CSV table of C-alpha atoms in Angstrom, one decimal:
chain,number,residue,atom,x,y,z
A,1,MET,CA,-8.1,66.1,12.6
A,2,ALA,CA,-5.4,65.3,10.1
A,3,ARG,CA,-6.0,63.0,7.2
A,4,VAL,CA,-3.9,60.0,6.4
A,5,ARG,CA,-2.9,59.1,2.8
A,6,ILE,CA,-2.3,55.5,2.1
A,7,LEU,CA,-0.3,54.5,-1.0
A,8,ASP,CA,-0.6,51.2,-2.6
A,9,PRO,CA,2.7,50.0,-3.9
A,10,THR,CA,1.3,47.1,-5.9
A,11,ALA,CA,1.3,47.1,-9.6
A,12,ALA,CA,-1.7,46.6,-11.7
A,13,PRO,CA,-2.1,42.9,-12.9
A,14,PRO,CA,-0.9,42.2,-16.5
A,15,ALA,CA,-3.4,42.0,-19.2
A,16,ALA,CA,-4.7,38.4,-19.6
A,17,ALA,CA,-3.7,36.7,-22.9
A,18,ALA,CA,-6.9,35.9,-24.8
A,19,ASP,CA,-5.3,33.1,-26.7
A,20,PRO,CA,-5.2,29.9,-24.6
A,21,GLY,CA,-2.7,28.3,-27.1
A,22,PRO,CA,-3.1,25.4,-29.4
A,23,ASP,CA,-5.9,22.9,-28.9
A,24,LEU,CA,-4.6,19.4,-28.0
A,25,GLY,CA,-7.6,17.7,-29.4
A,26,PRO,CA,-8.9,14.4,-28.0
A,27,LEU,CA,-6.7,13.1,-25.1
A,28,ALA,CA,-7.1,9.4,-26.2
A,29,GLY,CA,-3.8,8.1,-27.3
A,30,ARG,CA,-1.9,11.2,-25.9
A,31,THR,CA,0.8,11.3,-23.3
A,32,VAL,CA,0.2,13.8,-20.6
A,33,GLY,CA,3.0,14.7,-18.3
A,34,VAL,CA,2.4,15.9,-14.7
A,35,ARG,CA,5.4,17.7,-13.1
A,36,PHE,CA,5.2,17.9,-9.4
A,37,ASP,CA,7.3,18.3,-6.3
A,38,ARG,CA,6.9,17.7,-2.7
A,39,THR,CA,7.4,21.3,-1.7
A,40,TRP,CA,3.7,22.1,-2.3
A,41,ARG,CA,1.6,19.4,-0.7
A,42,SER,CA,-1.2,20.6,-3.0
A,43,TRP,CA,0.5,18.8,-5.9
A,44,LEU,CA,-0.3,15.4,-4.4
A,45,TRP,CA,-4.0,16.4,-4.2
A,46,VAL,CA,-3.9,17.6,-7.8
A,47,LEU,CA,-2.5,14.2,-8.9
A,48,ASP,CA,-5.2,12.4,-7.1
A,49,GLU,CA,-7.8,14.4,-9.0
A,50,TRP,CA,-6.3,14.7,-12.4
A,51,GLU,CA,-4.7,11.4,-13.1
A,52,PRO,CA,-7.9,9.3,-13.0
A,53,ARG,CA,-9.6,11.8,-15.3
A,54,LEU,CA,-6.9,11.9,-17.8
A,55,ALA,CA,-6.6,8.1,-17.9
A,56,ALA,CA,-10.4,7.9,-18.3
A,57,ALA,CA,-10.1,10.1,-21.3
A,58,GLY,CA,-7.6,7.7,-22.8
A,59,ALA,CA,-4.4,9.5,-22.0
A,60,THR,CA,-1.2,7.9,-20.7
A,61,VAL,CA,-0.1,9.8,-17.6
A,62,VAL,CA,3.6,10.3,-17.0
A,63,ARG,CA,4.8,11.8,-13.6
A,64,LEU,CA,7.9,13.7,-13.1
A,65,GLU,CA,8.9,14.5,-9.5
A,66,VAL,CA,11.5,17.3,-9.6
A,67,GLY,CA,14.1,17.8,-7.0
A,68,ASN,CA,16.5,20.5,-6.1
A,69,ARG,CA,17.2,23.4,-8.5
A,70,ILE,CA,20.7,24.1,-7.5
A,71,GLY,CA,24.1,22.2,-7.6
A,72,SER,CA,24.5,18.8,-9.2
A,73,ALA,CA,20.9,17.9,-8.1
A,74,GLY,CA,19.7,20.9,-10.0
A,75,GLU,CA,21.5,19.8,-13.1
A,76,ASP,CA,19.9,16.3,-12.8
A,77,THR,CA,16.5,18.1,-12.5
A,78,PHE,CA,17.0,20.2,-15.5
A,79,SER,CA,18.1,17.2,-17.5
A,80,ALA,CA,15.1,15.2,-16.4
A,81,LEU,CA,12.8,18.1,-17.4
A,82,GLY,CA,14.4,18.1,-20.9
A,83,VAL,CA,13.6,14.4,-21.4
A,84,PHE,CA,10.1,14.8,-19.9
A,85,ALA,CA,9.2,17.6,-22.2
A,86,ALA,CA,10.4,15.6,-25.2
A,87,ASP,CA,8.3,12.5,-24.2
A,88,VAL,CA,4.9,14.2,-23.6
A,89,ASP,CA,2.2,15.7,-25.9
A,90,ALA,CA,1.1,18.1,-23.1
A,91,ALA,CA,2.0,18.7,-19.5
A,92,LEU,CA,0.6,20.1,-16.3
A,93,VAL,CA,3.5,22.0,-14.8
A,94,GLY,CA,2.1,24.5,-12.4
A,95,LEU,CA,-0.8,25.0,-10.0
A,96,GLY,CA,-1.3,28.7,-10.8
A,97,ASN,CA,-1.5,29.6,-7.1
């Protein structure tokens, strides 16, 4: 009976960065932005969970719903992201899924 050799083409995961970045400190008085889109329905569930918690900690929550990434609508999205980034102290911008 012949043996079969299976090759795995996936690369090893990158090493995790041990540094989580700068500490934001207390959320009270901070503006926290939440960037979302309707492509991933999960975003709406995340907003339902995180917004009340951030507000309870004293943060002001700012939402940014992004649209298309191409054409003139993409230019509008890119411009809105720039304003958003300038107006917040911290932002939740991805789900990590």
